mmCIF file of C-alpha atoms and ligand atoms in Angstrom:
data_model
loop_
_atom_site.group_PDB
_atom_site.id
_atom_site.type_symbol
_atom_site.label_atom_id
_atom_site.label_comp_id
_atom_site.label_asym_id
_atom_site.label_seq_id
_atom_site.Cartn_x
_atom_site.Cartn_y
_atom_site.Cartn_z
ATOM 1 C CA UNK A 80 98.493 163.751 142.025
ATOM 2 C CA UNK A 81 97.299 164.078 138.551
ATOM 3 C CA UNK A 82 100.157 162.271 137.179
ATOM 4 C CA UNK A 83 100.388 159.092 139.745
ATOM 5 C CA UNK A 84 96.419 158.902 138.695
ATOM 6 C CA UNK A 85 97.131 158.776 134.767
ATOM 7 C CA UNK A 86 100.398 156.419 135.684
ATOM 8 C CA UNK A 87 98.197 153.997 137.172
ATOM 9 C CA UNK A 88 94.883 154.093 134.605
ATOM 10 C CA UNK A 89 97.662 153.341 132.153
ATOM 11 C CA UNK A 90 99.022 150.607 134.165
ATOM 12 C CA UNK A 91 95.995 149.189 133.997
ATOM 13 C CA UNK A 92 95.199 149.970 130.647
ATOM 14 C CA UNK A 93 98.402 148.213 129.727
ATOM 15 C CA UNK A 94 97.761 144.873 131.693
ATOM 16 C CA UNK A 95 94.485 144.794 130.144
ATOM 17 C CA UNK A 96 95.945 145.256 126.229
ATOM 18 C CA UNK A 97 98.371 142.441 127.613
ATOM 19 C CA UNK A 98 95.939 139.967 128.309
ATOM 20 C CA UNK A 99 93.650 140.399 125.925
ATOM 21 C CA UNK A 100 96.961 139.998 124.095
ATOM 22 C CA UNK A 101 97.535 136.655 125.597
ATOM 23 C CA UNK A 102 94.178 135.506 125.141
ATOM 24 C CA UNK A 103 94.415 136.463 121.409
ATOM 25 C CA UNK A 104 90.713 135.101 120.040
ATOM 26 C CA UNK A 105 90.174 133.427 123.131
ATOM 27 C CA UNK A 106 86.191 133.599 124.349
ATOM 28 C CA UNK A 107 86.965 135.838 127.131
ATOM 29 C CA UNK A 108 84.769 139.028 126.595
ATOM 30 C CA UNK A 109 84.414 140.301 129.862
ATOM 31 C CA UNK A 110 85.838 143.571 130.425
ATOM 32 C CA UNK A 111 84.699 146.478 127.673
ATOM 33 C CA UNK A 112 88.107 148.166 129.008
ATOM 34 C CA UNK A 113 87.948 151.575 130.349
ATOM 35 C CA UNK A 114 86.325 154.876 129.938
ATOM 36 C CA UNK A 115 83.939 155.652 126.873
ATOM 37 C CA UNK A 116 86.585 158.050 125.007
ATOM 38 C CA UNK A 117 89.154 155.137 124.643
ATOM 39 C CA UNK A 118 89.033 152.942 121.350
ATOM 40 C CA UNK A 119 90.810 149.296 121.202
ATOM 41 C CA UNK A 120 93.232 149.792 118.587
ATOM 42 C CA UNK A 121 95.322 146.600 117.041
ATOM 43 C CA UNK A 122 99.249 147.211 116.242
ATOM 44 C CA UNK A 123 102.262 145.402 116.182
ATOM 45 C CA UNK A 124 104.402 144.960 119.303
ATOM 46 C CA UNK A 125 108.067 144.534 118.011
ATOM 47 C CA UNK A 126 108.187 146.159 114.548
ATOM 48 C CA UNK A 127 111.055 148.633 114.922
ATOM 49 C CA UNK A 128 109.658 152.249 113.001
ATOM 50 C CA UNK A 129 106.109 150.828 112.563
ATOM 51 C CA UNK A 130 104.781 149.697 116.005
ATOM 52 C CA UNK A 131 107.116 148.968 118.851
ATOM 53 C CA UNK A 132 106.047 148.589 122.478
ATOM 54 C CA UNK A 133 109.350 149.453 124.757
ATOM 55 C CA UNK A 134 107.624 149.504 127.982
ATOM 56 C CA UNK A 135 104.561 151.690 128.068
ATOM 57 C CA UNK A 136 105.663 153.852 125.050
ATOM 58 C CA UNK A 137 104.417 152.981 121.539
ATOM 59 C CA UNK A 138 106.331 154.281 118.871
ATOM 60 C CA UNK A 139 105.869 153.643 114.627
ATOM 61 C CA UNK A 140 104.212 155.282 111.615
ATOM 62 C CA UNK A 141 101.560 152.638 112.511
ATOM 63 C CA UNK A 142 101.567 154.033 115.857
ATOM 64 C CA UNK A 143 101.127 157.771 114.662
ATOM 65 C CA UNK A 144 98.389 156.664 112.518
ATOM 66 C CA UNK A 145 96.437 155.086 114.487
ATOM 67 C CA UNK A 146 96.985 157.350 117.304
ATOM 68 C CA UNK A 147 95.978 159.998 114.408
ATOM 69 C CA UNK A 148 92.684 158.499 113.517
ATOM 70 C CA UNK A 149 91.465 158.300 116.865
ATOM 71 C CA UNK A 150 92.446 161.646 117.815
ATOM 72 C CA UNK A 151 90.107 162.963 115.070
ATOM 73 C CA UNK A 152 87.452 160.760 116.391
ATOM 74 C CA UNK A 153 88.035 162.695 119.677
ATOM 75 C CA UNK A 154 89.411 159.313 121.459
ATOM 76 C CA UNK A 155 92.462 157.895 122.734
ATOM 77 C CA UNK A 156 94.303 154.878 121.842
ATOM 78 C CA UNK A 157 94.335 151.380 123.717
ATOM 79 C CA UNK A 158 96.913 149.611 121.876
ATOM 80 C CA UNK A 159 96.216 145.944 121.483
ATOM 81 C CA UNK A 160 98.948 143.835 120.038
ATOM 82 C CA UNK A 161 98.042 142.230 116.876
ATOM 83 C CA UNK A 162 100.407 139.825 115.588
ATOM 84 C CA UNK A 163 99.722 138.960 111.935
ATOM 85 C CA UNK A 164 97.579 135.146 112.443
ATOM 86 C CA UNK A 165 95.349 136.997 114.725
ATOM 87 C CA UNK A 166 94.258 139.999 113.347
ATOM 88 C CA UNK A 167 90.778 139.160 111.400
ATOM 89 C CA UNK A 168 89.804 137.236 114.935
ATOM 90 C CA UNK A 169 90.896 140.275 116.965
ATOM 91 C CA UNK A 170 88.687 142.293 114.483
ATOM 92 C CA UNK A 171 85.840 139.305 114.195
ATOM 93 C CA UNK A 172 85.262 139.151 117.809
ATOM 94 C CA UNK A 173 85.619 142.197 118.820
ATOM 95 C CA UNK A 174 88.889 142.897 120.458
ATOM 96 C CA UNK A 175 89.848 145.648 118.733
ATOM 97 C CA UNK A 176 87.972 148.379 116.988
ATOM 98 C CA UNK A 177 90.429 148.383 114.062
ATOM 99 C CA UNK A 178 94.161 147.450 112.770
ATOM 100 C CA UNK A 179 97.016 149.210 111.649
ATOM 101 C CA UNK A 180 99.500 146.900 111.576
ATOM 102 C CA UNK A 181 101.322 146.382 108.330
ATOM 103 C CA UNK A 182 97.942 144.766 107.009
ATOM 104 C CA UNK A 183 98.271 144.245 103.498
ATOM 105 C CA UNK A 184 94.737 144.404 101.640
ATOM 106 C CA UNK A 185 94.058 141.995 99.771
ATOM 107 C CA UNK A 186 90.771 139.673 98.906
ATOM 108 C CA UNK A 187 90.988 137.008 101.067
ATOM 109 C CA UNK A 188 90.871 138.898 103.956
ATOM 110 C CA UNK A 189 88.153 141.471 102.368
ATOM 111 C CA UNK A 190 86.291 138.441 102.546
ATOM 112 C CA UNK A 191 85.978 138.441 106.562
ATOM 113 C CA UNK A 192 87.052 142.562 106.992
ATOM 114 C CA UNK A 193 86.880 145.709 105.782
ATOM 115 C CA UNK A 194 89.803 147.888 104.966
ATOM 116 C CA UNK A 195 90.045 151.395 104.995
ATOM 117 C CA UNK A 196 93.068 152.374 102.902
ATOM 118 C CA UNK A 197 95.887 151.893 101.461
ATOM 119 C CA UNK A 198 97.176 154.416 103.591
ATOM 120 C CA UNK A 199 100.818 153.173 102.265
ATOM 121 C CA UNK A 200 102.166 150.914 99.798
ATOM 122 C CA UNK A 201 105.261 148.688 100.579
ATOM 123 C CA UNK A 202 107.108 145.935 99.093
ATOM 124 C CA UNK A 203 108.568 142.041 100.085
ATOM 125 C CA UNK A 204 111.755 141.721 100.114
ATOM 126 C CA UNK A 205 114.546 139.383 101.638
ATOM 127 C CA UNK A 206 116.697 140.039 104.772
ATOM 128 C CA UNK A 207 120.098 138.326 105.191
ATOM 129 C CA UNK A 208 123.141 138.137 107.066
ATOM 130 C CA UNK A 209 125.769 141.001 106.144
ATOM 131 C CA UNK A 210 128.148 138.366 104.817
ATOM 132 C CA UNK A 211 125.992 136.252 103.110
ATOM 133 C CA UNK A 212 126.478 135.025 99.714
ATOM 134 C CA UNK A 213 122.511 135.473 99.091
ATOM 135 C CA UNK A 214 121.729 138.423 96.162
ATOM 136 C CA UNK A 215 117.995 137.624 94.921
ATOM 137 C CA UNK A 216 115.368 135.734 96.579
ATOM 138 C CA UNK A 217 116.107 133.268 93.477
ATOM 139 C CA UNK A 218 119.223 132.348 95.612
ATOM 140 C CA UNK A 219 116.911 130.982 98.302
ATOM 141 C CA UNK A 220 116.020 127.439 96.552
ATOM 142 C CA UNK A 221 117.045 124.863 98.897
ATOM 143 C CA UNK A 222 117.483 126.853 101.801
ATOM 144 C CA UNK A 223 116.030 128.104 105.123
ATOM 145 C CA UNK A 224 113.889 131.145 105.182
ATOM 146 C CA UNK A 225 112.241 132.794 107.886
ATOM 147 C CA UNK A 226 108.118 134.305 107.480
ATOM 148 C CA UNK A 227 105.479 134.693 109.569
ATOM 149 C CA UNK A 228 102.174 132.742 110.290
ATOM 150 C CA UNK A 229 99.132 134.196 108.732
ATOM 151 C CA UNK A 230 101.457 136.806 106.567
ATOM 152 C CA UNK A 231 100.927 137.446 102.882
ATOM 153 C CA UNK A 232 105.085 137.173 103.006
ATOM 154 C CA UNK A 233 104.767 133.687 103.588
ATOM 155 C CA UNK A 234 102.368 132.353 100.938
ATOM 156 C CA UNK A 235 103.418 135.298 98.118
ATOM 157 C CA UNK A 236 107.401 133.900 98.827
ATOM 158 C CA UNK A 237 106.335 130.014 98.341
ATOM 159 C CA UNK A 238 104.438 131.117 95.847
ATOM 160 C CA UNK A 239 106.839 132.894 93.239
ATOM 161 C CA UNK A 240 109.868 131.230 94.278
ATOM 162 C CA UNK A 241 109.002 127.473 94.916
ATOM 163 C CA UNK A 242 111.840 124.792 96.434
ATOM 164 C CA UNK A 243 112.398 127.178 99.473
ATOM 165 C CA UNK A 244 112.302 125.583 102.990
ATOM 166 C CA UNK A 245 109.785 128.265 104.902
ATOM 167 C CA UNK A 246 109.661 127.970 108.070
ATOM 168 C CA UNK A 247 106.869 130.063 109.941
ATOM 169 C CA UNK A 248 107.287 132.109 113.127
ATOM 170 C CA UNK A 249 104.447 134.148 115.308
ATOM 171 C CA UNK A 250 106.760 137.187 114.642
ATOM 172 C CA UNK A 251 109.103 138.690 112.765
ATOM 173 C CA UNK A 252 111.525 139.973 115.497
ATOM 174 C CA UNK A 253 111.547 136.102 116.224
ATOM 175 C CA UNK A 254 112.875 135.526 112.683
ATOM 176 C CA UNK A 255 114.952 138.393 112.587
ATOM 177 C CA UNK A 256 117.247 136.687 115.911
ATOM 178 C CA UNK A 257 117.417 133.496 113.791
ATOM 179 C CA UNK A 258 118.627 135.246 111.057
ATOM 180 C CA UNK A 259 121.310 136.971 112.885
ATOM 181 C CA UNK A 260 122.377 133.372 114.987
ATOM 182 C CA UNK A 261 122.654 132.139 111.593
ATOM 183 C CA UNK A 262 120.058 129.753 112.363
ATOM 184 C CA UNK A 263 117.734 130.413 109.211
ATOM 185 C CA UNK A 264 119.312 131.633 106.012
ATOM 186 C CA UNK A 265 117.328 134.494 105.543
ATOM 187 C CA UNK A 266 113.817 136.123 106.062
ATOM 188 C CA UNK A 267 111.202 137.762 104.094
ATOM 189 C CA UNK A 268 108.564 140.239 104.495
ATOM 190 C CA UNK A 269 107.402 144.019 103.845
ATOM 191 C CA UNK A 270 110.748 146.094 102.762
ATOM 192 C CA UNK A 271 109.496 148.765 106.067
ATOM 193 C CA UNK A 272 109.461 145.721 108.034
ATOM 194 C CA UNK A 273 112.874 144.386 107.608
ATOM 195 C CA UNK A 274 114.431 148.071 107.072
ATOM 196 C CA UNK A 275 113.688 148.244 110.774
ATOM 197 C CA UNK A 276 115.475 145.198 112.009
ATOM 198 C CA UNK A 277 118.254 145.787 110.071
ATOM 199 C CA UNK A 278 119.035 149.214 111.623
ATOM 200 C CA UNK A 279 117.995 147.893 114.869
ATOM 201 C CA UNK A 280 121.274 148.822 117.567
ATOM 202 C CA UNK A 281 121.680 145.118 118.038
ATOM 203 C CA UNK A 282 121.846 144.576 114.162
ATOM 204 C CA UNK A 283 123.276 147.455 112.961
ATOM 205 C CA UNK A 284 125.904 146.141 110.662
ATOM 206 C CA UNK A 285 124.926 142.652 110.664
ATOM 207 C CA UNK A 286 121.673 142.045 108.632
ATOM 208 C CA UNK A 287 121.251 143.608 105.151
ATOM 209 C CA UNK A 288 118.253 144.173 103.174
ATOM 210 C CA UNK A 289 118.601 143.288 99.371
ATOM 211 C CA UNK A 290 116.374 145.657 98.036
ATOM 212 C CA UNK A 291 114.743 143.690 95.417
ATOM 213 C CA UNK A 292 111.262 144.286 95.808
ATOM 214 C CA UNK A 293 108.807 141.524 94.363
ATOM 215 C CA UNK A 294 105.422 142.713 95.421
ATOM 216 C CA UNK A 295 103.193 145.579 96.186
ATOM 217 C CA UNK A 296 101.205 145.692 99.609
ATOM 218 C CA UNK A 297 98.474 148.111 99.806
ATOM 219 C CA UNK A 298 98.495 148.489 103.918
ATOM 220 C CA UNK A 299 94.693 149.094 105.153
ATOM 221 C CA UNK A 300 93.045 149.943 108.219
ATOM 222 C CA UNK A 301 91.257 147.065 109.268
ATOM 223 C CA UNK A 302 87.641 146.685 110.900
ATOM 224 C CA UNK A 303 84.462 144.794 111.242
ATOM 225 C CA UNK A 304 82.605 144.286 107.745
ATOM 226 C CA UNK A 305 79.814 146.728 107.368
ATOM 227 C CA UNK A 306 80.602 149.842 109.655
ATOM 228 C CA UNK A 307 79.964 152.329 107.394
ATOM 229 C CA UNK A 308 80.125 155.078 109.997
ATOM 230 C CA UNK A 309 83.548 153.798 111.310
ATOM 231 C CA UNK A 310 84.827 153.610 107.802
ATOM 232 C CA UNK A 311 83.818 157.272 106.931
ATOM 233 C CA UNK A 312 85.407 158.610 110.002
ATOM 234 C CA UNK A 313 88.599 156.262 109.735
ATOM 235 C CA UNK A 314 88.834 157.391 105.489
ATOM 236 C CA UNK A 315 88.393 160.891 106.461
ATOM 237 C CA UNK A 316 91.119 160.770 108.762
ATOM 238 C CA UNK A 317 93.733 159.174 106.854
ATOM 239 C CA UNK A 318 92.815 161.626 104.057
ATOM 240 C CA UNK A 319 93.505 164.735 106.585
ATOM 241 C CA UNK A 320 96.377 163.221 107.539
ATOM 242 C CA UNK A 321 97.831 163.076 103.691
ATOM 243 C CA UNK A 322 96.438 166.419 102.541
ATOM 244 C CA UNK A 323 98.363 168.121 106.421
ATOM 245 C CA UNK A 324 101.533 166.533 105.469
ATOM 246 C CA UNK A 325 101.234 164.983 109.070
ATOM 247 C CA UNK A 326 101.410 161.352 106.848
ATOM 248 C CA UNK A 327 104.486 162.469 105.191
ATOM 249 C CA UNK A 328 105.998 163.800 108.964
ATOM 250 C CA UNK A 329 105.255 160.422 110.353
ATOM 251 C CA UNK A 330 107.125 158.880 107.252
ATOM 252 C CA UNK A 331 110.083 160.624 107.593
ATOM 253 C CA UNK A 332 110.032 160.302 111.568
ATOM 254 C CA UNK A 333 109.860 156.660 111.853
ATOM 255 C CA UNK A 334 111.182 155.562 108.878
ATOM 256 C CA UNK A 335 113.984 157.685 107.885
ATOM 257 C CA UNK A 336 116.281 156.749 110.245
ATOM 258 C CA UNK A 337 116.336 153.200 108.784
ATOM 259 C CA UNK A 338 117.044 154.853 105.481
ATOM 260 C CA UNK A 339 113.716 154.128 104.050
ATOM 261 C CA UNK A 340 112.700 156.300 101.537
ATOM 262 C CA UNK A 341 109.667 158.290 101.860
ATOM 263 C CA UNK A 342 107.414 157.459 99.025
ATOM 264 C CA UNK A 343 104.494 159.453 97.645
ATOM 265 C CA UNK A 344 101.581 158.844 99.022
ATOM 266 C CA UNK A 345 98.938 156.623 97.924
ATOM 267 C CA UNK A 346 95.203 158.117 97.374
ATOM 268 C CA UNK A 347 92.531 157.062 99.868
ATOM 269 C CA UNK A 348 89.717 155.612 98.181
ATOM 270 C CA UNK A 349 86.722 157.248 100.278
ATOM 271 C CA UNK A 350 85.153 153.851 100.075
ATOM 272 C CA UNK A 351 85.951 151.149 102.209
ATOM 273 C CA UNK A 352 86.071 146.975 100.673
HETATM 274 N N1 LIG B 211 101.992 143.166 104.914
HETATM 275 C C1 LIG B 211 102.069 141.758 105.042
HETATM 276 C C2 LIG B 211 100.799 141.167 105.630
HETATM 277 O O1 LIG B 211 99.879 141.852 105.889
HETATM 278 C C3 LIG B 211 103.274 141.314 105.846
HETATM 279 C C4 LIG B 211 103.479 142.037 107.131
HETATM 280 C C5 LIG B 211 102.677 141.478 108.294
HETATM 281 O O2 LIG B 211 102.535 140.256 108.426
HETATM 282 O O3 LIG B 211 102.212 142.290 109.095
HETATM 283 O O4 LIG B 211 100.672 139.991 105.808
#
């Protein structure tokens, strides 16, 4: 009885994180979406080890943080997905309480947010084919590469190595199928990112990462500017997490079986920017 109850609160919970999905910034603000101890959280939907929706289970480091910070704020987790061109709307307007979702800090986007964080630092890299010829993003002059709208692997890529054809998806699981058709040459993002795809069961074997790292992203929890309150609690969780070794358990967890290799990690500034 119990359980057909919770199945169907988070049916509905789910339909209402999928249109609000859909909607992405859209005006829409009618339903505040369930009962008081639930918190709109942003994540990714199809990042393999970071957040991945496969049905109604969630599963990620981005996942067990999130869940993590609202569990110390004595809520529960409505995950909201937050693909990278919408996140400061999501967070502008309301959506979404806050973001964990392979958000890289940085200042144009302190200009509209605020980020708690970094809770962990990554690096770009390039994914490719198994067989390709491709060694170093130099390589990539002249030909196709796959990024995302809105990413800071986008404009950091055409940045640093110009004469690249970028093309720009809404995702990078879309990329990652282009890459493996052999329809784009290669694609770039965070090294976590593409460490997923490539020991994904449908790529295993076919995409490599090349593991030459040309950039540092500081990943932050994002929210609305100027909630001090939120950004206290939100710090003060991260930090618990870190000092319990539940940070370095989620690590491992999520991102070990892609042969990522747990870093150290980073110190939580108790102040958010
Ligand atoms: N960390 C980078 C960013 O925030 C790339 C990953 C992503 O798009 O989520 O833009």
């Amino acid at each position: 009885m119990t359980i057909a109850r919770k199945g169907a609160a988070t049916a509905v919970a789910t339909i209402a994180a999928l249109s609000l999905a859909a909607c992405g910034g859209g005006s829409s603000d009618s339903g505040s979406g369930g009962g008081g101890d639930k918190i709109n959280v942003g994540i990714k939907f199809d990042q393999p080890g970071l957040g991945l929706k496969e049905g109604a289970k969630y599963t990620g480091f981005d996942v067990d943080v999130a869940t993590y910070v609202a569990k110390e704020m004595g809520k529960t987790p409505n995950f909201v997905e937050s693909v990278s061109s919408q996140r400061e709307t999501l967070i502008k307007t309301g959506k979404v309480d806050y973001i964990v979702a392979t958000y890289s800090m940085n200042d144009k986007r302190k200009a509209v947010i605020d980020f708690a964080g970094p809770y962990f630092v990554a690096g770009q890299d390039v994914l490719v084919k198994s067989d390709s010829t491709i060694a170093s993003p130099e390589q990539m002059k002249g030909k196709k590469m796959c990024s995302v709208k809105g990413s800071t692997s986008a404009t950091t890529f055409a940045e640093k190595f110009p004469g690249v054809q970028l093309q720009q998806y809404d995702t990078y699981s879309k990329c990652a199928e282009a890459v493996s058709t052999g329809a784009i040459d290669a694609m770039t993002t965070d090294d976590t990112i593409l460490a997923g795809y490539a020991s994904q069961s449908q790529y295993k074997g076919k995409l490599k990462v090349l593991g030459k790292p040309f950039s540092e992203e500081n990943y932050g929890i994002g929210m609305k500017q100027g909630n001090k309150e939120l950004c206290t609690k939100i710090t003060a969780a991260v930090t618990k997490m870190i000092s319990s070794g539940e940070w370095q358990k989620a690590v491992e967890k999520n991102l070990g079986p892609a042969g990522y290799k747990t870093p150290t990690a980073p110190t939580v500034p108790s102040t958010c920017e």
